[in-house]
Structures are given as structure tokens and as C-alpha cells.
Short mmCIF file of C-alpha atoms in Angstrom, two decimals:
data_model
loop_
_atom_site.label_atom_id
_atom_site.label_comp_id
_atom_site.label_asym_id
_atom_site.label_seq_id
_atom_site.Cartn_x
_atom_site.Cartn_y
_atom_site.Cartn_z
CA MET A 1 105.08 43.22 173.21
CA ASP A 2 104.59 43.37 169.44
CA ALA A 3 100.81 43.30 169.91
CA LEU A 4 101.02 46.20 172.39
CA ALA A 5 103.22 48.16 170.00
CA ALA A 6 100.71 47.62 167.19
CA GLN A 7 97.81 48.78 169.36
CA LEU A 8 99.69 51.89 170.47
CA ALA A 9 100.62 52.63 166.86
CA ALA A 10 96.94 52.39 165.84
CA VAL A 11 95.92 54.79 168.63
CA SER A 12 98.73 57.18 167.71
CA ASP A 13 97.75 57.13 164.01
CA TRP A 14 94.10 57.79 164.82
CA ILE A 15 94.86 60.72 167.15
CA THR A 16 97.26 62.26 164.64
CA LEU A 17 95.00 61.80 161.63
CA HIS A 18 91.70 62.86 163.18
CA ILE A 19 92.67 65.37 165.87
CA THR A 20 96.26 66.54 166.32
CA MET A 21 97.20 67.63 162.83
CA TRP A 22 93.96 69.54 162.29
CA VAL A 23 94.13 71.34 165.63
CA LEU A 24 97.87 71.98 165.25
CA VAL A 25 97.70 73.46 161.77
CA GLY A 26 94.41 75.22 162.46
CA THR A 27 95.80 76.92 165.57
CA GLY A 28 98.93 77.93 163.67
CA ILE A 29 96.83 79.50 160.92
CA LEU A 30 94.63 81.31 163.47
CA LEU A 31 97.64 82.73 165.30
CA THR A 32 99.27 83.67 161.99
CA VAL A 33 96.18 85.70 161.08
CA ARG A 34 95.95 87.27 164.56
CA THR A 35 99.56 88.49 164.33
CA GLY A 36 99.56 89.58 160.71
CA ALA A 37 101.93 86.70 159.84
CA VAL A 38 104.53 87.62 162.45
CA GLN A 39 106.77 84.75 161.33
CA LEU A 40 107.15 86.39 157.92
CA ARG A 41 107.03 90.12 158.56
CA ARG A 42 109.35 89.93 161.58
CA LEU A 43 111.78 87.36 160.15
CA PRO A 44 114.61 89.95 159.86
CA ASP A 45 113.97 90.89 163.51
CA MET A 46 114.42 87.26 164.49
CA PHE A 47 117.95 87.12 163.11
CA ARG A 48 118.76 90.50 164.61
CA GLN A 49 117.56 89.44 168.05
CA VAL A 50 119.61 86.22 167.98
CA ALA A 51 122.70 88.16 166.95
CA GLY A 52 122.53 90.31 170.08
CA SER A 53 121.08 87.77 172.50
CA ARG A 54 124.23 86.68 174.38
CA SER A 55 124.35 89.84 176.50
CA GLY A 56 122.01 91.32 179.08
CA ALA A 57 121.58 88.22 181.25
CA GLN A 58 122.52 90.19 184.40
CA GLY A 59 123.79 87.05 186.09
CA GLY A 60 120.87 84.91 184.93
CA ILE A 61 120.34 82.90 181.77
CA SER A 62 120.82 84.87 178.57
CA SER A 63 118.30 84.95 175.75
CA PHE A 64 120.80 83.06 173.58
CA GLN A 65 121.30 80.35 176.21
CA ALA A 66 117.54 79.86 176.48
CA PHE A 67 117.39 79.67 172.68
CA THR A 68 120.10 77.01 172.58
CA ILE A 69 118.43 74.92 175.28
CA SER A 70 115.28 74.74 173.14
CA LEU A 71 117.36 74.32 169.96
CA ALA A 72 119.19 71.43 171.61
CA ALA A 73 115.85 69.71 172.23
CA ARG A 74 114.53 70.52 168.75
CA VAL A 75 117.61 69.56 166.75
CA GLY A 76 118.02 65.90 167.65
CA ILE A 77 117.27 62.50 166.21
CA GLY A 78 113.96 63.82 164.89
CA ASN A 79 116.04 65.69 162.30
CA VAL A 80 117.96 62.55 161.33
CA PHE A 81 115.92 59.44 162.10
CA GLY A 82 112.54 61.20 162.12
CA VAL A 83 112.93 62.59 158.60
CA ALA A 84 114.11 59.18 157.36
CA ALA A 85 111.06 57.54 158.96
CA ALA A 86 108.75 60.15 157.41
CA LEU A 87 110.19 59.46 153.95
CA ILE A 88 109.83 55.68 154.33
CA LEU A 89 106.32 55.82 155.79
CA GLY A 90 104.89 58.77 153.87
CA GLY A 91 107.09 59.24 150.80
CA PRO A 92 108.72 62.49 149.65
CA GLY A 93 105.41 64.33 150.14
CA ALA A 94 105.81 64.01 153.91
CA ILE A 95 108.58 66.62 153.71
CA PHE A 96 106.13 69.15 152.23
CA TRP A 97 103.78 68.68 155.18
CA MET A 98 106.70 69.03 157.57
CA TRP A 99 107.35 72.43 155.96
CA ILE A 100 103.71 73.44 156.38
CA VAL A 101 103.71 72.38 160.04
CA ALA A 102 106.89 74.41 160.55
CA LEU A 103 105.68 77.57 158.79
CA VAL A 104 102.43 77.81 160.74
CA GLY A 105 104.22 76.42 163.79
CA MET A 106 106.52 79.44 163.83
CA ALA A 107 103.52 81.57 164.83
CA THR A 108 102.56 79.01 167.47
CA ALA A 109 106.13 78.96 168.83
CA PHE A 110 106.09 82.76 168.97
CA PHE A 111 102.97 82.73 171.18
CA GLU A 112 104.27 79.93 173.40
CA ALA A 113 107.51 81.74 174.17
CA THR A 114 105.92 85.19 174.51
CA LEU A 115 103.28 83.94 176.96
CA ALA A 116 105.92 81.97 178.87
CA GLN A 117 107.86 85.21 179.35
CA MET A 118 104.78 87.23 180.27
CA PHE A 119 103.59 84.85 183.00
CA LYS A 120 106.97 83.66 184.33
CA VAL A 121 108.06 83.84 187.98
CA ARG A 122 111.37 84.22 189.76
CA HIS A 123 112.70 80.98 191.21
CA THR A 124 114.40 80.61 194.58
CA ASP A 125 117.86 80.39 192.95
CA GLY A 126 117.39 83.78 191.25
CA SER A 127 116.63 82.41 187.79
CA PHE A 128 113.25 82.48 186.06
CA ARG A 129 110.74 79.69 185.58
CA GLY A 130 107.75 79.61 183.27
CA GLY A 131 105.99 77.73 180.49
CA PRO A 132 102.54 76.32 179.75
CA ALA A 133 101.95 75.10 183.30
CA TYR A 134 102.65 78.62 184.54
CA TYR A 135 100.53 80.50 181.99
CA MET A 136 97.72 78.03 182.60
CA ALA A 137 97.86 78.73 186.33
CA ARG A 138 98.51 82.49 186.15
CA GLY A 139 96.70 83.37 182.92
CA LEU A 140 93.81 80.90 182.88
CA ARG A 141 93.59 80.74 186.71
CA SER A 142 93.68 76.95 186.51
CA ARG A 143 96.47 75.49 188.60
CA PRO A 144 94.96 71.95 188.28
CA LEU A 145 95.31 72.17 184.49
CA GLY A 146 98.88 73.37 184.97
CA VAL A 147 99.63 70.41 187.24
CA VAL A 148 98.21 67.99 184.66
CA PHE A 149 100.40 69.52 181.97
CA ALA A 150 103.44 69.45 184.24
CA CYS A 151 102.89 65.74 184.96
CA LEU A 152 102.57 65.02 181.24
CA THR A 153 105.83 66.89 180.65
CA ILE A 154 107.69 65.04 183.41
CA PHE A 155 106.67 61.67 181.95
CA THR A 156 107.10 62.57 178.28
CA CYS A 157 110.40 64.45 178.61
CA GLY A 158 112.00 62.82 181.62
CA PHE A 159 111.16 59.28 180.57
CA SER A 160 109.91 58.65 177.01
CA ILE A 161 111.82 61.26 174.99
CA ILE A 162 115.06 60.67 176.88
CA MET A 163 114.80 56.91 176.31
CA VAL A 164 114.24 57.44 172.58
CA GLN A 165 117.19 59.81 172.31
CA SER A 166 119.53 57.65 174.41
CA ASN A 167 118.66 54.61 172.30
CA ALA A 168 119.79 56.56 169.25
CA VAL A 169 123.03 57.58 170.96
CA ALA A 170 123.70 53.98 171.98
CA GLY A 171 123.22 52.97 168.39
CA VAL A 172 126.16 55.08 167.22
CA ILE A 173 128.58 53.95 169.94
CA GLY A 174 127.28 50.44 170.71
CA PRO A 175 127.54 47.07 168.93
CA GLY A 176 127.96 47.39 165.17
CA SER A 177 128.95 51.08 165.39
CA PRO A 178 132.41 52.51 164.60
CA LEU A 179 133.27 52.31 168.33
CA ASN A 180 131.57 48.90 168.71
CA LEU A 181 131.18 49.22 172.48
CA PRO A 182 129.24 46.52 174.35
CA SER A 183 125.68 47.60 175.16
CA SER A 184 126.37 47.73 178.89
CA VAL A 185 129.44 49.92 178.37
CA ALA A 186 127.54 52.25 176.02
CA ALA A 187 124.80 52.60 178.63
CA ALA A 188 127.36 53.32 181.37
CA VAL A 189 129.04 56.00 179.22
CA LEU A 190 125.70 57.70 178.59
CA VAL A 191 124.67 57.58 182.24
CA GLY A 192 127.99 59.08 183.30
CA LEU A 193 127.92 61.90 180.75
CA SER A 194 124.28 62.76 181.39
CA ALA A 195 124.78 62.74 185.15
CA LEU A 196 127.65 65.24 184.87
CA VAL A 197 125.38 67.74 183.14
CA ILE A 198 121.82 66.99 184.32
CA LEU A 199 122.61 66.77 188.03
CA GLY A 200 124.13 70.25 187.83
CA GLY A 201 120.75 71.85 187.13
CA VAL A 202 119.44 74.36 184.61
CA ARG A 203 122.41 76.72 184.68
CA ARG A 204 124.90 73.98 183.79
CA VAL A 205 122.62 72.75 181.00
CA ALA A 206 122.52 76.32 179.63
CA ARG A 207 126.32 76.58 179.63
CA VAL A 208 126.74 73.26 177.80
CA THR A 209 124.00 73.70 175.19
CA GLU A 210 125.17 77.26 174.44
CA TRP A 211 128.02 75.87 172.36
CA MET A 212 127.04 72.24 171.74
CA ALA A 213 123.76 72.63 169.85
CA PRO A 214 124.69 75.45 167.43
CA ILE A 215 128.07 73.93 166.50
CA MET A 216 126.71 70.46 165.76
CA ALA A 217 123.74 71.85 163.82
CA LEU A 218 126.16 73.94 161.75
CA VAL A 219 128.46 70.96 161.09
CA TYR A 220 125.51 68.87 159.95
CA VAL A 221 124.13 71.59 157.67
CA VAL A 222 127.58 72.18 156.11
CA MET A 223 127.86 68.45 155.38
CA ALA A 224 124.42 68.55 153.78
CA LEU A 225 125.33 71.60 151.68
CA VAL A 226 128.39 69.77 150.34
CA ILE A 227 126.22 66.82 149.30
CA VAL A 228 123.56 69.06 147.76
CA GLY A 229 126.27 71.04 145.97
CA LEU A 230 127.51 67.85 144.34
CA HIS A 231 123.99 67.20 143.05
CA VAL A 232 122.75 70.76 142.58
CA THR A 233 121.27 70.03 139.15
CA ARG A 234 118.84 67.60 140.78
CA LEU A 235 117.38 70.14 143.20
CA PRO A 236 114.53 71.40 140.95
CA GLY A 237 113.43 67.84 140.30
CA LEU A 238 113.56 66.96 144.00
CA LEU A 239 111.45 69.97 144.94
CA THR A 240 108.90 69.04 142.28
CA THR A 241 108.80 65.47 143.58
CA ILE A 242 108.27 66.63 147.18
CA VAL A 243 105.39 68.95 146.28
CA SER A 244 103.67 66.62 143.80
CA SER A 245 103.98 63.64 146.16
CA ALA A 246 102.28 65.63 148.93
CA PHE A 247 99.07 65.60 146.89
CA GLY A 248 99.62 62.48 144.75
CA PRO A 249 97.65 59.24 145.02
CA ALA A 250 100.60 56.84 144.86
CA PRO A 251 100.70 54.57 147.94
CA PHE A 252 103.83 54.02 150.01
CA ALA A 253 104.52 50.91 152.04
CA GLY A 254 104.04 51.33 155.77
CA GLY A 255 101.78 54.37 155.53
CA VAL A 256 98.50 54.68 157.38
CA THR A 257 96.41 54.24 154.25
CA GLY A 258 98.93 55.26 151.60
CA GLY A 259 99.28 58.28 149.34
CA ILE A 260 98.32 61.73 150.59
CA ILE A 261 97.08 60.38 153.95
CA ALA A 262 100.43 58.70 154.65
CA ALA A 263 102.34 61.82 153.62
CA LEU A 264 100.10 64.11 155.65
CA THR A 265 100.05 61.96 158.79
CA ASN A 266 103.75 61.15 158.90
CA GLY A 267 104.84 64.64 157.90
CA THR A 268 102.70 66.15 160.67
CA ARG A 269 103.77 63.64 163.32
CA ARG A 270 107.49 63.81 162.55
CA GLY A 271 107.31 67.57 162.09
CA LEU A 272 105.88 67.93 165.59
CA PHE A 273 108.44 65.54 167.09
CA SER A 274 111.22 67.48 165.39
CA ASN A 275 110.39 71.15 165.96
CA GLU A 276 108.05 70.86 168.98
CA ALA A 277 105.97 73.87 167.88
CA GLY A 278 102.75 73.82 169.88
CA GLN A 279 103.87 70.92 172.06
CA GLY A 280 104.58 73.19 175.02
CA THR A 281 108.09 72.04 175.90
CA ALA A 282 110.21 74.80 174.35
CA PRO A 283 108.40 77.55 176.35
CA PHE A 284 109.93 76.12 179.53
CA ALA A 285 113.34 77.10 178.13
CA ALA A 286 112.09 80.39 176.70
CA ALA A 287 110.85 81.53 180.11
CA THR A 288 114.29 81.18 181.71
CA ALA A 289 115.76 84.01 179.62
CA THR A 290 116.42 87.47 181.01
CA VAL A 291 115.03 89.87 178.39
CA ALA A 292 113.61 93.38 178.26
CA HIS A 293 110.50 92.39 176.30
CA PRO A 294 108.60 89.07 176.01
CA VAL A 295 108.35 89.43 172.23
CA GLN A 296 112.15 89.39 172.00
CA GLN A 297 112.22 85.76 173.14
CA GLY A 298 109.09 84.97 171.14
CA LEU A 299 110.86 85.99 167.94
CA ILE A 300 113.99 84.05 168.85
CA GLN A 301 112.06 80.86 169.63
CA SER A 302 110.07 81.21 166.42
CA LEU A 303 113.37 81.25 164.54
CA GLY A 304 114.25 77.98 166.28
CA VAL A 305 111.40 76.24 164.43
CA PHE A 306 112.69 77.69 161.15
CA VAL A 307 116.22 76.44 161.82
CA ASP A 308 115.04 73.02 162.93
CA THR A 309 112.66 72.13 160.12
CA ILE A 310 113.17 74.44 157.17
CA VAL A 311 116.97 74.21 157.44
CA VAL A 312 118.05 71.02 159.23
CA CYS A 313 115.18 68.67 158.32
CA THR A 314 115.27 69.82 154.71
CA ALA A 315 119.01 69.16 154.66
CA THR A 316 118.39 65.59 155.85
CA ALA A 317 115.67 65.06 153.24
CA PHE A 318 117.94 66.23 150.42
CA ILE A 319 120.81 64.03 151.66
CA ILE A 320 118.55 60.98 151.49
CA LEU A 321 116.76 61.87 148.26
CA VAL A 322 119.94 62.48 146.23
CA SER A 323 121.43 59.15 147.31
CA ASP A 324 120.80 55.75 145.81
CA VAL A 325 119.86 54.17 149.14
CA TYR A 326 116.29 55.51 149.04
CA SER A 327 113.49 55.63 146.49
CA PRO A 328 109.72 55.14 146.72
CA THR A 329 110.19 52.07 144.54
CA LEU A 330 112.44 50.46 147.15
CA VAL A 331 109.81 51.16 149.80
CA GLU A 332 106.97 49.74 147.71
CA SER A 333 108.94 46.58 146.96
CA GLY A 334 109.66 46.01 150.66
CA ALA A 335 113.42 46.33 150.20
CA LEU A 336 113.38 49.42 152.45
CA THR A 337 111.38 49.10 155.66
CA PRO A 338 110.74 51.49 158.59
CA ASP A 339 113.35 49.55 160.59
CA ALA A 340 116.00 51.10 158.34
CA ALA A 341 115.19 54.66 159.49
CA GLY A 342 117.93 54.54 162.14
CA THR A 343 120.71 54.10 159.59
CA LEU A 344 119.22 55.54 156.39
CA THR A 345 120.73 59.03 156.74
CA SER A 346 124.18 57.73 157.62
CA ASP A 347 123.99 55.25 154.73
CA ALA A 348 122.99 58.06 152.38
CA VAL A 349 125.95 60.22 153.48
CA ALA A 350 128.34 57.29 153.07
CA ALA A 351 126.93 56.47 149.62
CA THR A 352 127.52 60.06 148.52
CA LEU A 353 130.78 61.08 150.23
CA GLY A 354 132.34 57.72 151.06
CA GLY A 355 132.71 55.32 153.96
CA TRP A 356 135.05 57.67 155.85
CA THR A 357 131.96 59.64 156.94
CA ALA A 358 130.86 56.87 159.33
CA VAL A 359 132.79 58.29 162.29
CA PRO A 360 131.91 61.99 161.72
CA MET A 361 128.22 61.08 161.31
CA ALA A 362 128.35 59.02 164.49
CA ILE A 363 129.78 62.02 166.35
CA VAL A 364 127.14 64.38 164.95
CA ILE A 365 124.27 62.04 165.82
CA PHE A 366 125.76 61.43 169.27
CA VAL A 367 125.96 65.13 170.09
CA LEU A 368 122.56 66.03 168.61
CA ALA A 369 120.82 63.28 170.56
CA PHE A 370 122.79 63.89 173.76
CA SER A 371 121.98 67.61 173.70
CA SER A 372 118.31 66.69 173.34
CA ILE A 373 118.62 64.43 176.39
CA ILE A 374 119.87 67.18 178.67
CA ALA A 375 117.34 69.69 177.31
CA ALA A 376 114.47 67.24 177.91
CA ALA A 377 115.75 66.68 181.45
CA THR A 378 115.60 70.44 182.01
CA TYR A 379 111.96 70.58 180.92
CA SER A 380 111.18 67.75 183.33
CA GLU A 381 112.88 69.56 186.21
CA VAL A 382 111.11 72.87 185.55
CA SER A 383 107.78 71.02 185.49
CA MET A 384 108.55 69.47 188.88
CA THR A 385 109.42 72.93 190.20
CA PHE A 386 105.94 74.07 189.21
CA ILE A 387 104.37 71.24 191.21
CA SER A 388 106.56 71.79 194.29
CA GLU A 389 109.10 74.50 195.16
CA ARG A 390 110.85 72.28 197.71
CA PRO A 391 114.51 71.94 196.62
CA GLU A 392 114.70 68.21 197.29
CA TRP A 393 111.96 67.53 194.75
CA ARG A 394 114.17 68.92 191.99
CA TRP A 395 116.43 65.90 192.37
CA LEU A 396 113.65 63.45 191.49
CA PRO A 397 113.33 64.40 187.77
CA ARG A 398 117.12 64.71 187.52
CA LEU A 399 117.61 61.17 188.81
CA VAL A 400 114.76 59.79 186.71
CA SER A 401 116.28 61.42 183.62
CA VAL A 402 119.69 59.89 184.28
CA VAL A 403 118.17 56.44 184.88
CA SER A 404 116.04 56.76 181.73
CA THR A 405 119.22 57.47 179.78
CA GLY A 406 120.61 54.10 180.86
CA LEU A 407 117.35 52.23 180.24
CA GLY A 408 116.96 53.73 176.78
CA ALA A 409 120.43 52.59 175.80
CA LEU A 410 119.50 48.99 176.62
CA ALA A 411 115.82 48.77 175.70
CA SER A 412 113.93 48.02 172.51
CA LEU A 413 111.93 51.18 172.01
CA THR A 414 109.10 50.22 169.66
CA VAL A 415 106.57 50.63 172.46
CA VAL A 416 108.24 53.78 173.79
CA TRP A 417 108.22 55.43 170.34
CA ASN A 418 104.47 54.94 170.03
CA THR A 419 103.89 55.95 173.65
CA VAL A 420 105.79 59.20 173.23
CA ASP A 421 103.73 60.00 170.11
CA ILE A 422 100.53 59.66 172.15
CA THR A 423 101.70 61.65 175.18
CA MET A 424 103.10 64.36 172.92
CA ALA A 425 99.73 64.59 171.18
CA VAL A 426 97.91 65.01 174.52
CA MET A 427 100.44 67.64 175.64
CA THR A 428 100.05 69.50 172.36
CA LEU A 429 96.25 69.58 172.46
CA THR A 430 96.24 70.80 176.06
CA ASN A 431 98.76 73.52 175.28
CA LEU A 432 96.98 74.68 172.12
CA VAL A 433 93.74 75.23 174.03
CA ALA A 434 95.60 77.51 176.45
CA LEU A 435 97.33 79.36 173.60
CA VAL A 436 94.07 80.15 171.84
CA TRP A 437 92.43 81.24 175.10
CA LEU A 438 95.37 83.54 175.97
CA ALA A 439 96.04 84.73 172.41
CA ARG A 440 94.90 88.29 173.17
CA TRP A 441 97.78 88.64 175.66
CA GLY A 442 100.34 87.58 173.08
CA VAL A 443 98.76 89.85 170.46
CA GLY A 444 98.87 92.73 172.96
CA ALA A 445 102.57 92.17 173.66
CA LEU A 446 103.29 92.14 169.92
CA LYS A 447 101.31 95.36 169.40
CA ASP A 448 103.38 96.95 172.16
CA TRP A 449 106.61 95.78 170.47
CA ASP A 450 105.46 97.02 167.05
CA ALA A 451 104.47 100.40 168.49
CA GLN A 452 107.88 100.91 170.11
CA ARG A 453 109.70 99.83 166.94
CA ARG A 454 107.69 102.36 164.93
CA GLN A 455 108.83 104.99 167.44
CA GLY A 456 112.43 104.12 166.60
CA ARG A 457 113.34 102.01 169.66
CA ASP A 458 115.72 99.26 168.63
CA ALA A 459 115.34 97.55 172.02
CA PRO A 460 111.72 97.86 173.23
CA VAL A 461 111.09 97.59 176.97
CA PHE A 462 107.93 95.92 178.22
CA ILE A 463 105.72 97.06 181.10
CA GLY A 464 102.95 94.69 182.14
CA VAL A 465 101.01 97.13 184.33
CA GLY A 466 98.92 99.90 182.82
CA ASN A 467 99.88 98.87 179.30
CA PRO A 468 97.13 100.04 176.89
CA HIS A 469 97.87 97.20 174.46
CA LEU A 470 97.10 94.49 177.01
CA PRO A 471 93.65 93.30 178.11
CA GLY A 472 94.68 93.76 181.73
CA ASP A 473 97.59 93.93 184.20
CA LEU A 474 99.95 90.99 184.47
CA PRO A 475 100.20 89.33 187.90
CA GLY A 476 103.41 89.65 189.91
CA ASP A 477 106.20 92.21 189.74
CA VAL A 478 108.45 90.76 187.03
CA TRP A 479 107.06 93.19 184.45
CA ALA A 480 105.87 95.83 186.91
CA GLY A 481 107.90 98.80 185.74
CA GLU A 482 110.25 100.19 183.12
CA GLY A 483 113.87 99.27 183.66
CA SER A 484 113.07 95.97 185.35
CA ASP A 485 114.41 94.05 182.34
CA ALA A 486 112.36 91.11 183.54
CA VAL A 487 114.41 91.11 186.72
CA GLY A 488 112.65 93.74 188.76
CA THR A 489 112.15 93.19 192.46
CA ASP A 490 110.06 90.07 192.22
CA GLU A 491 110.44 87.79 195.19
CA PRO A 492 110.62 84.03 194.64
CA ALA A 493 107.06 83.20 193.66
CA ARG A 494 104.84 80.18 193.89
CA THR A 495 102.07 79.48 191.45
CA ASP A 496 99.60 78.39 194.12
CA ASP A 497 96.60 80.68 194.32
CA VAL A 498 98.09 83.20 191.92
CA PRO A 499 95.81 86.18 191.39
CA ALA A 500 94.31 86.48 187.96
CA PRO A 501 95.39 89.23 185.58
CA THR A 502 93.67 92.43 186.62
CA PRO A 503 91.12 93.72 184.11
CA ALA A 504 92.21 97.03 182.69
CA SER A 505 88.81 98.63 182.94
CA SER A 506 90.20 102.12 182.53
CA GLN A 507 92.14 101.20 179.38
CA PRO A 508 90.88 101.02 175.83
CA ALA A 509 90.06 97.49 174.79
CA ALA A 510 92.81 95.84 172.76
CA SER A 511 91.78 94.99 169.23
CA THR A 512 92.00 91.43 167.96
CA GLY A 513 94.18 92.20 164.98
CA ALA A 514 97.89 92.88 164.90
CA ASP A 515 99.50 96.01 163.60
CA ALA A 516 101.05 95.31 160.24
#
């Protein structure tokens, strides 16, 4: 098993170092240029859209609920254990590269969510479904590619990611934890809790994550702010260390080759695992929202990357860096190994605020990881819906997700960690190809939004037929006319043999740049 884990780790490192991080960052930069840096110039809009996103669902899933489903998946153990692992394996410089991945990833997340909204369909239960599999089938006219992506999502989310997250949850309630439950009891508790939520379907997940994810993220950030406030004089030095280490030659134990390569590789890999920008999972949640304009959800999902990495991951990094339980010297000497990543953040909080924090930290980690479990299960279910509309098939990913929760609580996940890194990389590369190919549609939607905002409309309404900013007409009736609010009169739709977007031969060609 150790030999298999080592081989998978070598494959994962090679893919990340030579392919994923270059394509991921390069795509983010390309989309940033195409949109005139939408993640910066529309940042105030992002906060404004979130503030008013709980209304307007019209009996479906609100924009805020869709945001919290994706936030629940983003803000999980990647923000706690992943950051700790990045620091151990890549040094403080890994945090800098996590920031870079997040900043360019905000543009990628914007396109993912916007395209998911544009090419979504109405499901048989009245809610919406969409995501990469759908915009591959409806936008690229390649249902086989969509099926491949859906299968990757079902395996990665419904099996690997859930096992990783459930293992983390078991760690905070199982043997050696404050609750000190036997492993079998911890697994049974997790299976029972996950079954209550996951078996209820997407709507129940939306209701639970609507309050769970934001509250726990806020509690964690407040705790971090208290710790940082107690060491505020060290902040300038920490920032200098993070930036200089990102480009410094000093090696760190456990890195791929040490120094800048270790920082770059681990920062990119853990940044992707944490914020999911470009991976193609969050768009499944984004598509479920009932909104008046696709860009509205694109802006909200872009903010999710900001919250996840720039806020929560940075908070974790500062907690660890201001404590005495971590230093590059400890890593170099072998006193601090990658195996310590699971407890490093909790140990850092305890070292700073006291041992009483063990229980609150266990609760925070439990909720963050559990919310990621139910969000990942949702992505798996939506992917199965793309493959087959038959209602009975929806139960398969739900049951697999619940079983994976129990297995993850009992298993040693060295192999699963490396496996999920590889499958996530394949998912990301597949999704990024589709994003670049369909970029003109996302740019057109943004130009339409910008034009309406310049006209003074606080709440732009999108029409996907006869829109001069688009390269053609969108398929289906979801965006067929003003006032549809993405609800329209669309009948439950399948993605089999979906007609391609109609060329708008009578319309002026959309330019490749974005309006500033």
C-alpha cells in the first residue's frame, strides 16, 4: 500500500508541476484579460449581489443557497489541513502561490458559474440543473465529453472527496479526540447524519448549507482575527516571509524538489483543492440558482473563491505562522512532518489561546468537513442526473456518498488523498478546455450585464435569444424572453441531442474584449 501511495504521489506531483498549474494559472490570466479583470472591477458588485441573493427564488433554490452549497464544498478541511500541509511541504511561500491561484481563479470561477447558468436546463422536480457536463453538451455539442466529465465528478466527489472529508471528521470525534468515540461509533454517527441530509436531495442540502457554511466560516475567521490581533505587530514580518519564501531558494523537507518548486507545486495543488476554481464542481451548484441574469451568479461564485482562499486560508496560515508549533527550521530538522498536518492548526490555536480551544476547534472542523461532504454528494447526484434522468438513478450517488462517508471514517487515506489529486487534475484540465472554447459566451453575458448597468439598471435581466452581445442564440427556453427570470416556460429537458446554439448571423459579431 505504501508503494502504491508513493507511485500515485509521484504521478500527482508530475501532473501538477508540468501541466495543471500552468494551464490553471494561464487560463485564469486569459479570462482575466478577456473580462477586463472582472474579479477586481466588479468586486463591489459581488458583495452587493450576495447581500440581496436570498430573495427571488420563486419556489426554487435561491442564489444565496446555491452560493452556500458551493461555499460549503470550498470551505472545508482544505482550509485547515490543506493549508497546514502546504506550509509543511512548501514552506510559507506556498501561501503566496495559493493567493495567486485564487486571484486568477476568481475570473475562472466567474466563467464557470456564468456558463453553467447560461446552458442550464429545468429538471423534472422543477429545479434547475447545469454545470460543465451541461455546457459541454449544449455549448460544445459534445455529450460524450459531458458524460466523461460527469463520471469523473461522480467518482471524485461521491467517493474520493467524501472519504477524505469524512476521515477528517472522524479524527475530531474518534479515538484521541475530545469526544474519544470508538472508530466504529464515529463512522456510524457520520453515516447517520449524512444520510439524513444527503438522501433528502438537493433542496434539503440547500436548506442545511444555507446556515451551516456561513456561520462556521465566520466563527473560524473571528477566532483567527483574535489570534492575529494578539500578534498584530508580527503581521508585516509574516507577509514579508510569505512573499520572499515564494521566490527563495531555501529547501523545505517533503517538497517535490525544495525551494520555489515546492512552494509553487504545493501552493497550486492545495489552492485548487481548497477553492475549486477551474475544477468544475462549483458550477453544478451555481446552475441550481434562480436568477435574472447569469452574471449575477457568476459574480457571487467568484466571491466564493475570495472568501475561501484570501480570507479563510490566509486566516489559517496566520494562525499557524504566529504560533510556536511551526517553523521552516522544524520542518528541515524532521521534527515536523507532513503527518502532522491533520493536527497542526488545532495545535497552533491551542498554543496561542489555550487548551480550552480543543472542543471549539473540533466542532468547527466537524461542521466545515461535514458541510463539504453533503455538498460533494450534491455534485455527484447532479452529475448522475446528466447521465440519466430516470429518478431511480438519483439514489445511486446518494447511497454511494453515504457509504463513502462510513468508509472514509475507518480507512487510512494516503492512497485516496493522492488519487483525489489526480482525478481533480483531470477534471480541471477537461473543464478548462471547455471554458476557453466557450469564453466568448461568458464575455457576451458580461458585456450585456455591463451595458445594462451603464443604463442605470440595478438588476439586469438577461435574454438569450436575439441578444446582440452573444455570438448566437442559447438553446432551450430558460432564457428565451424578458421576465422569465430563468424560470420561463421551459419543460423538463434532457441533454441528449441538444441543438447547438444558433448562430446569430443577423447580429453584429461580439468583440473579444470586455467593456471596462
